[in-house]
Amino acid sequence: GDPLDFQRYVVETIEAIVEENPGRRAAIVCHGGVINAWGSHVLKLNEVFFFQPDYTSINRFAAARSGVRTVLSLNEAAHLRRDVKLAP
């Protein structure tokens, strides 16, 4: 399919989740294509697919009530490393 159609679907879906959860945190478990589509939308990139997320990586975004969307982090993977001790 058309990457831009896919991106529109992703953006509509995530915006609906944001709207249904004002003032709360929401976890969206998804594949890398969704992360790319939403991330490229938030960053206003011309390419829908711009990076290869690691499996089980964490990608954080903020969604302000004003409509501003911000990337907080992409592809966090410290939780996958054996040499990193995370707080309990």
PDB file of C-alpha atoms in Angstrom:
ATOM      1  CA  GLY A   1       0.000   0.000   0.000  1.00  0.00           C
ATOM      2  CA  ASP A   2       0.784   3.665  -0.044  1.00  0.00           C
ATOM      3  CA  PRO A   3       3.049   4.713   2.858  1.00  0.00           C
ATOM      4  CA  LEU A   4       1.194   8.028   3.211  1.00  0.00           C
ATOM      5  CA  ASP A   5      -2.157   6.221   3.545  1.00  0.00           C
ATOM      6  CA  PHE A   6      -0.598   4.032   6.228  1.00  0.00           C
ATOM      7  CA  GLN A   7       0.763   7.106   8.010  1.00  0.00           C
ATOM      8  CA  ARG A   8      -2.641   8.827   7.923  1.00  0.00           C
ATOM      9  CA  TYR A   9      -4.237   5.746   9.487  1.00  0.00           C
ATOM     10  CA  VAL A  10      -1.554   5.586  12.198  1.00  0.00           C
ATOM     11  CA  VAL A  11      -1.859   9.303  12.997  1.00  0.00           C
ATOM     12  CA  GLU A  12      -5.673   9.129  13.187  1.00  0.00           C
ATOM     13  CA  THR A  13      -5.490   6.100  15.458  1.00  0.00           C
ATOM     14  CA  ILE A  14      -2.879   7.525  17.829  1.00  0.00           C
ATOM     15  CA  GLU A  15      -4.643  10.884  17.975  1.00  0.00           C
ATOM     16  CA  ALA A  16      -7.834   9.017  18.982  1.00  0.00           C
ATOM     17  CA  ILE A  17      -5.909   7.280  21.776  1.00  0.00           C
ATOM     18  CA  VAL A  18      -4.518  10.639  22.936  1.00  0.00           C
ATOM     19  CA  GLU A  19      -8.003  12.175  22.888  1.00  0.00           C
ATOM     20  CA  GLU A  20      -9.433   9.282  24.934  1.00  0.00           C
ATOM     21  CA  ASN A  21      -6.721   9.638  27.602  1.00  0.00           C
ATOM     22  CA  PRO A  22      -6.385  13.311  28.530  1.00  0.00           C
ATOM     23  CA  GLY A  23      -3.818  13.880  31.271  1.00  0.00           C
ATOM     24  CA  ARG A  24      -2.862  10.201  31.388  1.00  0.00           C
ATOM     25  CA  ARG A  25      -0.042   8.060  30.056  1.00  0.00           C
ATOM     26  CA  ALA A  26      -0.845   5.519  27.395  1.00  0.00           C
ATOM     27  CA  ALA A  27       1.318   2.634  26.233  1.00  0.00           C
ATOM     28  CA  ILE A  28       0.958   1.616  22.610  1.00  0.00           C
ATOM     29  CA  VAL A  29       2.551  -1.720  21.773  1.00  0.00           C
ATOM     30  CA  CYS A  30       3.255  -1.903  18.051  1.00  0.00           C
ATOM     31  CA  HIS A  31       5.641  -2.750  15.256  1.00  0.00           C
ATOM     32  CA  GLY A  32       8.386  -0.531  13.866  1.00  0.00           C
ATOM     33  CA  GLY A  33       6.294   0.688  10.937  1.00  0.00           C
ATOM     34  CA  VAL A  34       3.842   2.343  13.305  1.00  0.00           C
ATOM     35  CA  ILE A  35       6.693   3.899  15.295  1.00  0.00           C
ATOM     36  CA  ASN A  36       8.176   5.265  12.069  1.00  0.00           C
ATOM     37  CA  ALA A  37       4.856   6.580  10.759  1.00  0.00           C
ATOM     38  CA  TRP A  38       4.043   8.399  14.001  1.00  0.00           C
ATOM     39  CA  GLY A  39       7.623   9.560  14.616  1.00  0.00           C
ATOM     40  CA  SER A  40       8.044  10.957  11.119  1.00  0.00           C
ATOM     41  CA  HIS A  41       4.697  12.756  11.496  1.00  0.00           C
ATOM     42  CA  VAL A  42       5.755  14.317  14.811  1.00  0.00           C
ATOM     43  CA  LEU A  43       9.164  15.289  13.397  1.00  0.00           C
ATOM     44  CA  LYS A  44       7.554  16.572  10.175  1.00  0.00           C
ATOM     45  CA  LEU A  45       9.850  14.450   7.997  1.00  0.00           C
ATOM     46  CA  ASN A  46       9.234  13.789   4.310  1.00  0.00           C
ATOM     47  CA  GLU A  47      10.070  10.091   4.673  1.00  0.00           C
ATOM     48  CA  VAL A  48       7.570   7.868   6.500  1.00  0.00           C
ATOM     49  CA  PHE A  49      10.144   5.169   7.257  1.00  0.00           C
ATOM     50  CA  PHE A  50      13.366   6.709   8.541  1.00  0.00           C
ATOM     51  CA  PHE A  51      14.943   4.262  11.017  1.00  0.00           C
ATOM     52  CA  GLN A  52      14.993   0.617  12.128  1.00  0.00           C
ATOM     53  CA  PRO A  53      13.725   0.372  15.719  1.00  0.00           C
ATOM     54  CA  ASP A  54      15.292  -2.354  17.857  1.00  0.00           C
ATOM     55  CA  TYR A  55      12.969  -5.149  18.930  1.00  0.00           C
ATOM     56  CA  THR A  56      11.239  -4.204  22.205  1.00  0.00           C
ATOM     57  CA  SER A  57      12.767  -0.729  22.147  1.00  0.00           C
ATOM     58  CA  ILE A  58      10.972   2.075  23.935  1.00  0.00           C
ATOM     59  CA  ASN A  59       9.939   5.184  22.034  1.00  0.00           C
ATOM     60  CA  ARG A  60       8.494   8.070  24.042  1.00  0.00           C
ATOM     61  CA  PHE A  61       6.341  10.905  22.788  1.00  0.00           C
ATOM     62  CA  ALA A  62       4.517  13.732  24.539  1.00  0.00           C
ATOM     63  CA  ALA A  63       1.090  14.910  23.436  1.00  0.00           C
ATOM     64  CA  ALA A  64       0.094  18.303  24.820  1.00  0.00           C
ATOM     65  CA  ARG A  65      -3.543  19.337  25.052  1.00  0.00           C
ATOM     66  CA  SER A  66      -2.612  22.274  22.792  1.00  0.00           C
ATOM     67  CA  GLY A  67      -1.987  19.798  19.965  1.00  0.00           C
ATOM     68  CA  VAL A  68       1.805  19.971  20.116  1.00  0.00           C
ATOM     69  CA  ARG A  69       3.450  16.554  19.733  1.00  0.00           C
ATOM     70  CA  THR A  70       7.061  16.018  20.796  1.00  0.00           C
ATOM     71  CA  VAL A  71       9.582  13.197  20.522  1.00  0.00           C
ATOM     72  CA  LEU A  72      11.058  12.487  23.966  1.00  0.00           C
ATOM     73  CA  SER A  73      13.181   9.511  22.911  1.00  0.00           C
ATOM     74  CA  LEU A  74      13.569   7.042  20.077  1.00  0.00           C
ATOM     75  CA  ASN A  75      14.860   3.484  20.201  1.00  0.00           C
ATOM     76  CA  GLU A  76      15.671   3.249  23.916  1.00  0.00           C
ATOM     77  CA  ALA A  77      17.214  -0.161  24.469  1.00  0.00           C
ATOM     78  CA  ALA A  78      19.178   0.010  27.739  1.00  0.00           C
ATOM     79  CA  HIS A  79      16.733  -2.489  29.254  1.00  0.00           C
ATOM     80  CA  LEU A  80      18.031  -5.052  26.745  1.00  0.00           C
ATOM     81  CA  ARG A  81      21.687  -4.749  27.737  1.00  0.00           C
ATOM     82  CA  ARG A  82      23.129  -7.177  30.277  1.00  0.00           C
ATOM     83  CA  ASP A  83      25.805  -4.743  31.415  1.00  0.00           C
ATOM     84  CA  VAL A  84      23.273  -2.068  32.459  1.00  0.00           C
ATOM     85  CA  LYS A  85      21.751  -2.334  35.915  1.00  0.00           C
ATOM     86  CA  LEU A  86      18.320  -0.694  36.052  1.00  0.00           C
ATOM     87  CA  ALA A  87      16.741   0.394  39.317  1.00  0.00           C
ATOM     88  CA  PRO A  88      14.072  -2.000  40.615  1.00  0.00           C
TER      89      PRO A  88
END
